[in-house]
């Protein structure tokens, strides 16, 4: 929901994606549709992505999201001029950008070529990223105008004051659980994206690789990482691929493991039901169903008691 001035500002931002791709001057970006067509023309069988995409569309529709992220708004970087460039879901400064309504991602694996070195893994990584960012794209958002700048005051089930005060506070660096709604929503988006990617991998018959680094990446795409997989820095992997695996492990510990702990804490034995309620709330922007479900199991006010920051309603936070 936006006013006319905010809508005009957002339209201008969304007409110019170069502001995002310029942050990656070594990579060439093409839409996901163009990338897939080029890969297919070079002999890569892209059917695993296309089949998986239909499964994703069906599942998102079940959750209330009828229009996933268009492939034309999904930009995939490759053909890099940077020696040793390594891409994928955990490449720096990539993902969905809500002001521009575009996803900036990179081809998994070595990026110096136009086609992937590991085609099956690149297709699974692209499917995971697209499904993940489709949930971000379809999340409920509200913007207001603040001194001529469109400012987001709602994202899914999270809220923010125009001065930056958030409904929930950030987790501590060593937290094993979460009380941050941003982490809950990010974890929910990735849990769903990885589950759907796992289904696509099984349907396409993609087996877990023997190579240790690629095995970690495969387990990441499909949501099968163990705590032992990410407990220590990967040894023997140098350059950007080593950096990528360090980022993979950090994301698993700070997002996916914390979200899994949230589900286990508030919905033991009913994790899938709570997970679906979170996603439906993120898409609709309504917390009533989620709050009622939590209240029935943990008592009145569970949602606000778990997540509401005292600073959010402080007089200094309210303009």
C-alpha atoms as a PDB file:
ATOM      1  CA  UNK A   1       0.000   0.000   0.000  1.00  0.00           C
ATOM      2  CA  UNK A   2       1.580   3.284  -1.115  1.00  0.00           C
ATOM      3  CA  UNK A   3       0.525   6.853  -1.777  1.00  0.00           C
ATOM      4  CA  UNK A   4       0.902   8.450  -5.193  1.00  0.00           C
ATOM      5  CA  UNK A   5       4.203  10.198  -4.389  1.00  0.00           C
ATOM      6  CA  UNK A   6       5.699   7.032  -2.949  1.00  0.00           C
ATOM      7  CA  UNK A   7       4.446   5.019  -5.918  1.00  0.00           C
ATOM      8  CA  UNK A   8       6.135   7.430  -8.308  1.00  0.00           C
ATOM      9  CA  UNK A   9       9.420   7.227  -6.388  1.00  0.00           C
ATOM     10  CA  UNK A  10       9.319   3.425  -6.344  1.00  0.00           C
ATOM     11  CA  UNK A  11       8.515   3.300 -10.054  1.00  0.00           C
ATOM     12  CA  UNK A  12      11.599   5.401 -10.785  1.00  0.00           C
ATOM     13  CA  UNK A  13      13.792   3.166  -8.638  1.00  0.00           C
ATOM     14  CA  UNK A  14      12.429   0.034 -10.277  1.00  0.00           C
ATOM     15  CA  UNK A  15      13.090   1.325 -13.771  1.00  0.00           C
ATOM     16  CA  UNK A  16      16.847   1.461 -13.134  1.00  0.00           C
ATOM     17  CA  UNK A  17      18.480  -1.792 -12.036  1.00  0.00           C
ATOM     18  CA  UNK A  18      21.944  -0.598 -13.053  1.00  0.00           C
ATOM     19  CA  UNK A  19      22.359   1.016  -9.636  1.00  0.00           C
ATOM     20  CA  UNK A  20      22.523  -2.528  -8.238  1.00  0.00           C
ATOM     21  CA  UNK A  21      24.547  -4.287 -10.918  1.00  0.00           C
ATOM     22  CA  UNK A  22      27.173  -1.532 -10.853  1.00  0.00           C
ATOM     23  CA  UNK A  23      28.145  -2.849  -7.429  1.00  0.00           C
ATOM     24  CA  UNK A  24      29.503  -5.904  -9.262  1.00  0.00           C
ATOM     25  CA  UNK A  25      31.560  -4.293 -12.045  1.00  0.00           C
ATOM     26  CA  UNK A  26      33.372  -7.502 -12.983  1.00  0.00           C
ATOM     27  CA  UNK A  27      30.237  -9.548 -13.662  1.00  0.00           C
ATOM     28  CA  UNK A  28      27.855  -9.495 -16.623  1.00  0.00           C
ATOM     29  CA  UNK A  29      24.198  -9.699 -15.596  1.00  0.00           C
ATOM     30  CA  UNK A  30      21.398 -11.142 -17.675  1.00  0.00           C
ATOM     31  CA  UNK A  31      17.841 -11.994 -16.728  1.00  0.00           C
ATOM     32  CA  UNK A  32      17.268 -15.524 -15.464  1.00  0.00           C
ATOM     33  CA  UNK A  33      15.261 -16.253 -18.603  1.00  0.00           C
ATOM     34  CA  UNK A  34      18.194 -15.195 -20.794  1.00  0.00           C
ATOM     35  CA  UNK A  35      20.661 -17.187 -18.714  1.00  0.00           C
ATOM     36  CA  UNK A  36      18.575 -20.341 -18.906  1.00  0.00           C
ATOM     37  CA  UNK A  37      18.150 -19.941 -22.668  1.00  0.00           C
ATOM     38  CA  UNK A  38      21.903 -19.515 -23.148  1.00  0.00           C
ATOM     39  CA  UNK A  39      22.695 -22.483 -20.922  1.00  0.00           C
ATOM     40  CA  UNK A  40      20.188 -24.595 -22.781  1.00  0.00           C
ATOM     41  CA  UNK A  41      21.649 -23.553 -26.152  1.00  0.00           C
ATOM     42  CA  UNK A  42      25.126 -24.547 -24.945  1.00  0.00           C
ATOM     43  CA  UNK A  43      23.912 -28.060 -24.118  1.00  0.00           C
ATOM     44  CA  UNK A  44      23.007 -27.725 -20.436  1.00  0.00           C
ATOM     45  CA  UNK A  45      19.806 -29.580 -19.557  1.00  0.00           C
ATOM     46  CA  UNK A  46      17.805 -26.900 -17.724  1.00  0.00           C
ATOM     47  CA  UNK A  47      14.772 -29.107 -17.146  1.00  0.00           C
ATOM     48  CA  UNK A  48      15.475 -29.528 -13.388  1.00  0.00           C
ATOM     49  CA  UNK A  49      14.980 -25.791 -12.905  1.00  0.00           C
ATOM     50  CA  UNK A  50      11.915 -25.560 -15.125  1.00  0.00           C
ATOM     51  CA  UNK A  51      10.211 -28.530 -13.465  1.00  0.00           C
ATOM     52  CA  UNK A  52      11.148 -27.253 -10.015  1.00  0.00           C
ATOM     53  CA  UNK A  53       9.839 -23.814 -10.890  1.00  0.00           C
ATOM     54  CA  UNK A  54       6.361 -25.209 -11.518  1.00  0.00           C
ATOM     55  CA  UNK A  55       6.397 -26.961  -8.152  1.00  0.00           C
ATOM     56  CA  UNK A  56       7.433 -23.703  -6.502  1.00  0.00           C
ATOM     57  CA  UNK A  57       4.610 -21.809  -8.212  1.00  0.00           C
ATOM     58  CA  UNK A  58       2.051 -24.355  -7.019  1.00  0.00           C
ATOM     59  CA  UNK A  59       3.291 -24.262  -3.437  1.00  0.00           C
ATOM     60  CA  UNK A  60       3.417 -20.466  -3.304  1.00  0.00           C
ATOM     61  CA  UNK A  61      -0.147 -20.307  -4.598  1.00  0.00           C
ATOM     62  CA  UNK A  62      -1.191 -22.602  -1.718  1.00  0.00           C
ATOM     63  CA  UNK A  63       0.347 -20.106   0.683  1.00  0.00           C
ATOM     64  CA  UNK A  64      -1.481 -17.167  -0.920  1.00  0.00           C
ATOM     65  CA  UNK A  65       1.192 -15.906  -3.313  1.00  0.00           C
ATOM     66  CA  UNK A  66      -0.149 -16.147  -6.851  1.00  0.00           C
ATOM     67  CA  UNK A  67       2.558 -14.101  -8.592  1.00  0.00           C
ATOM     68  CA  UNK A  68       6.135 -15.145  -7.853  1.00  0.00           C
ATOM     69  CA  UNK A  69       9.158 -13.081  -8.799  1.00  0.00           C
ATOM     70  CA  UNK A  70       9.264 -12.692 -12.614  1.00  0.00           C
ATOM     71  CA  UNK A  71      12.364 -14.128 -14.249  1.00  0.00           C
ATOM     72  CA  UNK A  72      12.733 -10.732 -15.940  1.00  0.00           C
ATOM     73  CA  UNK A  73      13.291  -9.230 -12.458  1.00  0.00           C
ATOM     74  CA  UNK A  74      15.849 -11.917 -11.573  1.00  0.00           C
ATOM     75  CA  UNK A  75      19.338 -10.910 -12.714  1.00  0.00           C
ATOM     76  CA  UNK A  76      22.015 -13.594 -12.836  1.00  0.00           C
ATOM     77  CA  UNK A  77      25.676 -12.605 -12.953  1.00  0.00           C
ATOM     78  CA  UNK A  78      28.367 -14.620 -14.768  1.00  0.00           C
ATOM     79  CA  UNK A  79      31.062 -14.004 -17.433  1.00  0.00           C
ATOM     80  CA  UNK A  80      33.213 -12.399 -14.775  1.00  0.00           C
ATOM     81  CA  UNK A  81      36.461 -10.646 -15.588  1.00  0.00           C
ATOM     82  CA  UNK A  82      37.697 -11.156 -12.028  1.00  0.00           C
ATOM     83  CA  UNK A  83      40.088 -14.072 -11.801  1.00  0.00           C
ATOM     84  CA  UNK A  84      38.867 -16.691  -9.344  1.00  0.00           C
ATOM     85  CA  UNK A  85      35.375 -15.229  -9.007  1.00  0.00           C
ATOM     86  CA  UNK A  86      33.015 -17.701  -7.323  1.00  0.00           C
ATOM     87  CA  UNK A  87      29.256 -17.235  -7.219  1.00  0.00           C
ATOM     88  CA  UNK A  88      26.107 -18.629  -5.712  1.00  0.00           C
ATOM     89  CA  UNK A  89      23.526 -17.901  -3.035  1.00  0.00           C
ATOM     90  CA  UNK A  90      26.125 -16.673  -0.526  1.00  0.00           C
ATOM     91  CA  UNK A  91      28.029 -14.391  -2.899  1.00  0.00           C
ATOM     92  CA  UNK A  92      28.537 -10.944  -1.293  1.00  0.00           C
ATOM     93  CA  UNK A  93      25.956  -8.197  -1.820  1.00  0.00           C
ATOM     94  CA  UNK A  94      23.320 -10.202  -3.614  1.00  0.00           C
ATOM     95  CA  UNK A  95      19.680 -11.098  -3.042  1.00  0.00           C
ATOM     96  CA  UNK A  96      16.307  -9.415  -3.312  1.00  0.00           C
ATOM     97  CA  UNK A  97      16.197  -5.602  -3.182  1.00  0.00           C
ATOM     98  CA  UNK A  98      12.730  -4.408  -2.242  1.00  0.00           C
ATOM     99  CA  UNK A  99      13.019  -0.783  -3.358  1.00  0.00           C
ATOM    100  CA  UNK A 100      14.006  -1.859  -6.869  1.00  0.00           C
ATOM    101  CA  UNK A 101      11.848  -5.035  -6.785  1.00  0.00           C
ATOM    102  CA  UNK A 102      14.653  -7.025  -8.359  1.00  0.00           C
ATOM    103  CA  UNK A 103      16.813  -9.957  -7.341  1.00  0.00           C
ATOM    104  CA  UNK A 104      20.550  -9.773  -8.018  1.00  0.00           C
ATOM    105  CA  UNK A 105      22.168 -13.204  -7.878  1.00  0.00           C
ATOM    106  CA  UNK A 106      25.166 -15.009  -9.339  1.00  0.00           C
ATOM    107  CA  UNK A 107      25.826 -18.305 -11.102  1.00  0.00           C
ATOM    108  CA  UNK A 108      26.986 -20.962  -8.666  1.00  0.00           C
ATOM    109  CA  UNK A 109      30.610 -21.991  -8.967  1.00  0.00           C
ATOM    110  CA  UNK A 110      33.481 -20.476 -10.963  1.00  0.00           C
ATOM    111  CA  UNK A 111      32.085 -17.415 -12.725  1.00  0.00           C
ATOM    112  CA  UNK A 112      34.605 -16.663 -15.454  1.00  0.00           C
ATOM    113  CA  UNK A 113      32.656 -18.567 -18.083  1.00  0.00           C
ATOM    114  CA  UNK A 114      29.174 -18.064 -19.463  1.00  0.00           C
ATOM    115  CA  UNK A 115      27.982 -21.567 -18.633  1.00  0.00           C
ATOM    116  CA  UNK A 116      28.304 -23.268 -15.236  1.00  0.00           C
ATOM    117  CA  UNK A 117      31.187 -25.604 -14.443  1.00  0.00           C
ATOM    118  CA  UNK A 118      28.780 -27.629 -12.286  1.00  0.00           C
ATOM    119  CA  UNK A 119      25.472 -27.396 -14.217  1.00  0.00           C
ATOM    120  CA  UNK A 120      23.250 -29.455 -11.903  1.00  0.00           C
ATOM    121  CA  UNK A 121      24.398 -27.546  -8.836  1.00  0.00           C
ATOM    122  CA  UNK A 122      24.030 -24.199 -10.608  1.00  0.00           C
ATOM    123  CA  UNK A 123      20.439 -25.038 -11.542  1.00  0.00           C
ATOM    124  CA  UNK A 124      19.587 -26.072  -7.982  1.00  0.00           C
ATOM    125  CA  UNK A 125      21.229 -22.942  -6.594  1.00  0.00           C
ATOM    126  CA  UNK A 126      19.253 -20.786  -9.035  1.00  0.00           C
ATOM    127  CA  UNK A 127      16.019 -22.533  -8.058  1.00  0.00           C
ATOM    128  CA  UNK A 128      16.714 -22.041  -4.343  1.00  0.00           C
ATOM    129  CA  UNK A 129      17.560 -18.361  -4.842  1.00  0.00           C
ATOM    130  CA  UNK A 130      14.534 -17.709  -7.072  1.00  0.00           C
ATOM    131  CA  UNK A 131      12.101 -19.471  -4.716  1.00  0.00           C
ATOM    132  CA  UNK A 132      13.617 -17.668  -1.716  1.00  0.00           C
ATOM    133  CA  UNK A 133      13.448 -14.265  -3.375  1.00  0.00           C
ATOM    134  CA  UNK A 134       9.941 -14.924  -4.698  1.00  0.00           C
ATOM    135  CA  UNK A 135       8.800 -15.101  -1.078  1.00  0.00           C
ATOM    136  CA  UNK A 136      10.528 -11.800  -0.362  1.00  0.00           C
ATOM    137  CA  UNK A 137       8.995 -10.313  -3.502  1.00  0.00           C
ATOM    138  CA  UNK A 138       5.523 -11.461  -2.442  1.00  0.00           C
ATOM    139  CA  UNK A 139       5.810 -10.324   1.174  1.00  0.00           C
ATOM    140  CA  UNK A 140       3.418  -7.624   2.328  1.00  0.00           C
ATOM    141  CA  UNK A 141       5.031  -4.194   2.411  1.00  0.00           C
ATOM    142  CA  UNK A 142       3.882  -0.697   3.306  1.00  0.00           C
ATOM    143  CA  UNK A 143       5.768   2.472   2.494  1.00  0.00           C
ATOM    144  CA  UNK A 144       5.377   6.078   3.547  1.00  0.00           C
ATOM    145  CA  UNK A 145       7.032   9.215   2.274  1.00  0.00           C
ATOM    146  CA  UNK A 146       9.727  10.625   4.561  1.00  0.00           C
ATOM    147  CA  UNK A 147      11.263  13.800   3.179  1.00  0.00           C
ATOM    148  CA  UNK A 148      10.706  12.595  -0.375  1.00  0.00           C
ATOM    149  CA  UNK A 149      12.156   9.132   0.249  1.00  0.00           C
ATOM    150  CA  UNK A 150       9.968   5.969   0.217  1.00  0.00           C
ATOM    151  CA  UNK A 151      10.428   4.400   3.642  1.00  0.00           C
ATOM    152  CA  UNK A 152       9.309   0.871   4.497  1.00  0.00           C
ATOM    153  CA  UNK A 153       7.259   0.669   7.695  1.00  0.00           C
ATOM    154  CA  UNK A 154       6.017  -2.911   7.294  1.00  0.00           C
ATOM    155  CA  UNK A 155       7.607  -6.015   5.895  1.00  0.00           C
ATOM    156  CA  UNK A 156       5.532  -9.155   6.352  1.00  0.00           C
ATOM    157  CA  UNK A 157       4.910  -9.572  10.081  1.00  0.00           C
ATOM    158  CA  UNK A 158       7.547  -7.030  11.105  1.00  0.00           C
ATOM    159  CA  UNK A 159       7.138  -3.296  11.582  1.00  0.00           C
ATOM    160  CA  UNK A 160       9.464  -0.321  11.742  1.00  0.00           C
ATOM    161  CA  UNK A 161       9.023   3.299  12.781  1.00  0.00           C
ATOM    162  CA  UNK A 162      10.009   5.974  10.312  1.00  0.00           C
ATOM    163  CA  UNK A 163      12.953   6.814  12.586  1.00  0.00           C
ATOM    164  CA  UNK A 164      14.257   3.239  12.256  1.00  0.00           C
ATOM    165  CA  UNK A 165      12.970   1.737  15.522  1.00  0.00           C
ATOM    166  CA  UNK A 166      12.077  -1.903  14.816  1.00  0.00           C
ATOM    167  CA  UNK A 167       9.309  -3.977  16.419  1.00  0.00           C
ATOM    168  CA  UNK A 168      11.858  -6.598  17.451  1.00  0.00           C
ATOM    169  CA  UNK A 169      15.490  -6.320  18.443  1.00  0.00           C
ATOM    170  CA  UNK A 170      18.535  -7.931  16.863  1.00  0.00           C
ATOM    171  CA  UNK A 171      19.783 -11.220  18.259  1.00  0.00           C
ATOM    172  CA  UNK A 172      23.116 -11.332  20.037  1.00  0.00           C
ATOM    173  CA  UNK A 173      26.009 -12.717  18.037  1.00  0.00           C
ATOM    174  CA  UNK A 174      26.184 -15.945  20.049  1.00  0.00           C
ATOM    175  CA  UNK A 175      22.429 -16.606  20.246  1.00  0.00           C
ATOM    176  CA  UNK A 176      21.286 -20.164  19.623  1.00  0.00           C
ATOM    177  CA  UNK A 177      17.655 -19.105  19.185  1.00  0.00           C
ATOM    178  CA  UNK A 178      15.951 -15.968  17.873  1.00  0.00           C
ATOM    179  CA  UNK A 179      13.682 -13.203  19.092  1.00  0.00           C
ATOM    180  CA  UNK A 180      14.072 -11.217  15.896  1.00  0.00           C
ATOM    181  CA  UNK A 181      11.266 -11.217  13.336  1.00  0.00           C
ATOM    182  CA  UNK A 182      13.668 -10.502  10.503  1.00  0.00           C
ATOM    183  CA  UNK A 183      15.490 -13.741  11.268  1.00  0.00           C
ATOM    184  CA  UNK A 184      12.182 -15.614  11.581  1.00  0.00           C
ATOM    185  CA  UNK A 185      11.000 -14.394   8.175  1.00  0.00           C
ATOM    186  CA  UNK A 186      14.363 -14.951   6.480  1.00  0.00           C
ATOM    187  CA  UNK A 187      14.546 -18.422   7.985  1.00  0.00           C
ATOM    188  CA  UNK A 188      10.993 -19.206   6.884  1.00  0.00           C
ATOM    189  CA  UNK A 189      11.701 -18.114   3.311  1.00  0.00           C
ATOM    190  CA  UNK A 190      14.848 -20.214   3.142  1.00  0.00           C
ATOM    191  CA  UNK A 191      13.365 -23.294   4.817  1.00  0.00           C
ATOM    192  CA  UNK A 192      10.611 -23.323   2.202  1.00  0.00           C
ATOM    193  CA  UNK A 193      12.965 -22.600  -0.705  1.00  0.00           C
ATOM    194  CA  UNK A 194      15.335 -25.363   0.337  1.00  0.00           C
ATOM    195  CA  UNK A 195      12.544 -27.880   0.871  1.00  0.00           C
ATOM    196  CA  UNK A 196      11.297 -27.218  -2.657  1.00  0.00           C
ATOM    197  CA  UNK A 197      14.840 -27.452  -4.029  1.00  0.00           C
ATOM    198  CA  UNK A 198      15.285 -30.764  -2.225  1.00  0.00           C
ATOM    199  CA  UNK A 199      12.174 -32.077  -3.990  1.00  0.00           C
ATOM    200  CA  UNK A 200      13.498 -30.860  -7.348  1.00  0.00           C
ATOM    201  CA  UNK A 201      16.880 -32.524  -6.766  1.00  0.00           C
ATOM    202  CA  UNK A 202      15.214 -35.831  -5.918  1.00  0.00           C
ATOM    203  CA  UNK A 203      12.908 -35.627  -8.928  1.00  0.00           C
ATOM    204  CA  UNK A 204      15.832 -34.876 -11.257  1.00  0.00           C
ATOM    205  CA  UNK A 205      17.972 -37.613  -9.715  1.00  0.00           C
ATOM    206  CA  UNK A 206      20.778 -35.249  -8.691  1.00  0.00           C
ATOM    207  CA  UNK A 207      23.012 -37.135  -6.274  1.00  0.00           C
ATOM    208  CA  UNK A 208      25.098 -35.639  -3.497  1.00  0.00           C
ATOM    209  CA  UNK A 209      28.601 -34.919  -4.892  1.00  0.00           C
ATOM    210  CA  UNK A 210      31.688 -36.697  -3.567  1.00  0.00           C
ATOM    211  CA  UNK A 211      33.808 -33.540  -3.557  1.00  0.00           C
ATOM    212  CA  UNK A 212      33.657 -32.117   0.029  1.00  0.00           C
ATOM    213  CA  UNK A 213      33.141 -28.461  -0.970  1.00  0.00           C
ATOM    214  CA  UNK A 214      30.444 -29.244  -3.528  1.00  0.00           C
ATOM    215  CA  UNK A 215      28.846 -31.668  -1.070  1.00  0.00           C
ATOM    216  CA  UNK A 216      28.477 -28.836   1.453  1.00  0.00           C
ATOM    217  CA  UNK A 217      26.912 -26.634  -1.212  1.00  0.00           C
ATOM    218  CA  UNK A 218      24.473 -29.389  -2.234  1.00  0.00           C
ATOM    219  CA  UNK A 219      23.456 -29.934   1.377  1.00  0.00           C
ATOM    220  CA  UNK A 220      22.967 -26.194   1.703  1.00  0.00           C
ATOM    221  CA  UNK A 221      20.700 -25.990  -1.386  1.00  0.00           C
ATOM    222  CA  UNK A 222      18.598 -28.867  -0.129  1.00  0.00           C
ATOM    223  CA  UNK A 223      18.445 -28.043   3.574  1.00  0.00           C
ATOM    224  CA  UNK A 224      20.469 -31.056   4.697  1.00  0.00           C
ATOM    225  CA  UNK A 225      23.390 -29.403   6.449  1.00  0.00           C
ATOM    226  CA  UNK A 226      24.271 -30.913   9.806  1.00  0.00           C
ATOM    227  CA  UNK A 227      25.608 -28.907  12.768  1.00  0.00           C
ATOM    228  CA  UNK A 228      28.945 -30.641  12.193  1.00  0.00           C
ATOM    229  CA  UNK A 229      29.009 -29.402   8.594  1.00  0.00           C
ATOM    230  CA  UNK A 230      29.102 -25.787   9.723  1.00  0.00           C
ATOM    231  CA  UNK A 231      30.821 -26.050  13.086  1.00  0.00           C
ATOM    232  CA  UNK A 232      34.266 -25.141  11.769  1.00  0.00           C
ATOM    233  CA  UNK A 233      35.794 -23.292   8.859  1.00  0.00           C
ATOM    234  CA  UNK A 234      36.335 -25.546   5.835  1.00  0.00           C
ATOM    235  CA  UNK A 235      39.969 -26.510   5.528  1.00  0.00           C
ATOM    236  CA  UNK A 236      41.869 -26.722   2.293  1.00  0.00           C
ATOM    237  CA  UNK A 237      39.539 -24.503   0.254  1.00  0.00           C
ATOM    238  CA  UNK A 238      41.206 -21.272  -0.788  1.00  0.00           C
ATOM    239  CA  UNK A 239      40.197 -18.095  -2.591  1.00  0.00           C
ATOM    240  CA  UNK A 240      36.628 -16.992  -3.164  1.00  0.00           C
ATOM    241  CA  UNK A 241      35.272 -20.518  -2.863  1.00  0.00           C
ATOM    242  CA  UNK A 242      36.693 -20.731   0.652  1.00  0.00           C
ATOM    243  CA  UNK A 243      35.145 -17.356   1.492  1.00  0.00           C
ATOM    244  CA  UNK A 244      31.847 -18.610   0.059  1.00  0.00           C
ATOM    245  CA  UNK A 245      31.851 -21.665   2.314  1.00  0.00           C
ATOM    246  CA  UNK A 246      32.599 -19.528   5.375  1.00  0.00           C
ATOM    247  CA  UNK A 247      29.594 -17.327   4.490  1.00  0.00           C
ATOM    248  CA  UNK A 248      27.466 -20.452   3.964  1.00  0.00           C
ATOM    249  CA  UNK A 249      28.309 -21.699   7.448  1.00  0.00           C
ATOM    250  CA  UNK A 250      27.651 -18.305   9.043  1.00  0.00           C
ATOM    251  CA  UNK A 251      24.242 -18.026   7.365  1.00  0.00           C
ATOM    252  CA  UNK A 252      23.300 -21.524   8.476  1.00  0.00           C
ATOM    253  CA  UNK A 253      24.208 -20.784  12.100  1.00  0.00           C
ATOM    254  CA  UNK A 254      22.661 -17.320  12.337  1.00  0.00           C
ATOM    255  CA  UNK A 255      19.514 -17.829  10.241  1.00  0.00           C
ATOM    256  CA  UNK A 256      18.502 -21.402   9.547  1.00  0.00           C
ATOM    257  CA  UNK A 257      19.580 -22.951  12.836  1.00  0.00           C
ATOM    258  CA  UNK A 258      17.967 -20.119  14.804  1.00  0.00           C
ATOM    259  CA  UNK A 259      14.735 -20.458  12.837  1.00  0.00           C
ATOM    260  CA  UNK A 260      14.726 -24.227  13.434  1.00  0.00           C
ATOM    261  CA  UNK A 261      15.186 -23.522  17.149  1.00  0.00           C
ATOM    262  CA  UNK A 262      12.215 -21.110  17.041  1.00  0.00           C
ATOM    263  CA  UNK A 263       9.984 -23.777  15.500  1.00  0.00           C
ATOM    264  CA  UNK A 264      11.135 -26.415  17.980  1.00  0.00           C
ATOM    265  CA  UNK A 265      10.601 -24.038  20.909  1.00  0.00           C
ATOM    266  CA  UNK A 266       7.104 -22.843  20.018  1.00  0.00           C
ATOM    267  CA  UNK A 267       5.768 -25.810  18.039  1.00  0.00           C
ATOM    268  CA  UNK A 268       7.348 -29.118  19.108  1.00  0.00           C
ATOM    269  CA  UNK A 269       5.837 -31.783  16.876  1.00  0.00           C
ATOM    270  CA  UNK A 270       3.964 -29.118  14.888  1.00  0.00           C
ATOM    271  CA  UNK A 271       6.858 -27.357  13.213  1.00  0.00           C
ATOM    272  CA  UNK A 272       5.448 -27.593   9.696  1.00  0.00           C
ATOM    273  CA  UNK A 273       2.110 -26.105  10.786  1.00  0.00           C
ATOM    274  CA  UNK A 274       3.735 -23.126  12.482  1.00  0.00           C
ATOM    275  CA  UNK A 275       6.094 -22.666   9.535  1.00  0.00           C
ATOM    276  CA  UNK A 276       3.149 -22.431   7.120  1.00  0.00           C
ATOM    277  CA  UNK A 277       1.412 -19.928   9.392  1.00  0.00           C
ATOM    278  CA  UNK A 278       4.530 -17.753   9.437  1.00  0.00           C
ATOM    279  CA  UNK A 279       4.728 -17.786   5.635  1.00  0.00           C
ATOM    280  CA  UNK A 280       1.040 -16.981   5.216  1.00  0.00           C
ATOM    281  CA  UNK A 281       1.466 -14.099   7.652  1.00  0.00           C
ATOM    282  CA  UNK A 282       4.507 -12.802   5.767  1.00  0.00           C
ATOM    283  CA  UNK A 283       2.603 -12.871   2.476  1.00  0.00           C
ATOM    284  CA  UNK A 284      -0.646 -11.383   3.808  1.00  0.00           C
ATOM    285  CA  UNK A 285       0.878  -9.010   6.351  1.00  0.00           C
ATOM    286  CA  UNK A 286      -1.633 -10.203   8.941  1.00  0.00           C
ATOM    287  CA  UNK A 287      -0.567 -11.725  12.244  1.00  0.00           C
ATOM    288  CA  UNK A 288      -4.010 -12.700  13.585  1.00  0.00           C
ATOM    289  CA  UNK A 289      -3.891 -16.371  12.595  1.00  0.00           C
ATOM    290  CA  UNK A 290      -0.320 -16.789  13.791  1.00  0.00           C
ATOM    291  CA  UNK A 291      -1.024 -14.984  17.076  1.00  0.00           C
ATOM    292  CA  UNK A 292      -4.157 -17.024  17.781  1.00  0.00           C
ATOM    293  CA  UNK A 293      -2.296 -20.269  17.112  1.00  0.00           C
ATOM    294  CA  UNK A 294       0.504 -19.288  19.503  1.00  0.00           C
ATOM    295  CA  UNK A 295      -1.963 -18.079  22.140  1.00  0.00           C
ATOM    296  CA  UNK A 296      -3.800 -21.396  22.107  1.00  0.00           C
ATOM    297  CA  UNK A 297      -0.595 -23.229  22.948  1.00  0.00           C
ATOM    298  CA  UNK A 298       1.350 -20.783  25.088  1.00  0.00           C
ATOM    299  CA  UNK A 299      -1.169 -18.320  26.492  1.00  0.00           C
ATOM    300  CA  UNK A 300      -2.380 -14.826  25.569  1.00  0.00           C
ATOM    301  CA  UNK A 301       0.098 -12.347  24.163  1.00  0.00           C
ATOM    302  CA  UNK A 302       2.714 -14.903  23.151  1.00  0.00           C
ATOM    303  CA  UNK A 303       3.645 -13.151  19.900  1.00  0.00           C
ATOM    304  CA  UNK A 304       4.164  -9.721  21.433  1.00  0.00           C
ATOM    305  CA  UNK A 305       5.752 -11.214  24.538  1.00  0.00           C
ATOM    306  CA  UNK A 306       8.335 -13.059  22.489  1.00  0.00           C
ATOM    307  CA  UNK A 307       9.160 -10.387  19.926  1.00  0.00           C
ATOM    308  CA  UNK A 308       8.031  -6.903  20.898  1.00  0.00           C
ATOM    309  CA  UNK A 309      10.854  -4.570  21.798  1.00  0.00           C
ATOM    310  CA  UNK A 310      10.273  -2.114  24.609  1.00  0.00           C
ATOM    311  CA  UNK A 311      11.932   0.551  22.450  1.00  0.00           C
ATOM    312  CA  UNK A 312       9.276   0.237  19.736  1.00  0.00           C
ATOM    313  CA  UNK A 313       6.616   1.945  21.867  1.00  0.00           C
ATOM    314  CA  UNK A 314       8.976   4.301  23.680  1.00  0.00           C
ATOM    315  CA  UNK A 315       7.972   7.960  23.254  1.00  0.00           C
ATOM    316  CA  UNK A 316      11.277   8.692  21.529  1.00  0.00           C
ATOM    317  CA  UNK A 317      10.485   6.069  18.844  1.00  0.00           C
ATOM    318  CA  UNK A 318       7.127   7.548  17.882  1.00  0.00           C
ATOM    319  CA  UNK A 319       7.399  10.547  15.550  1.00  0.00           C
END
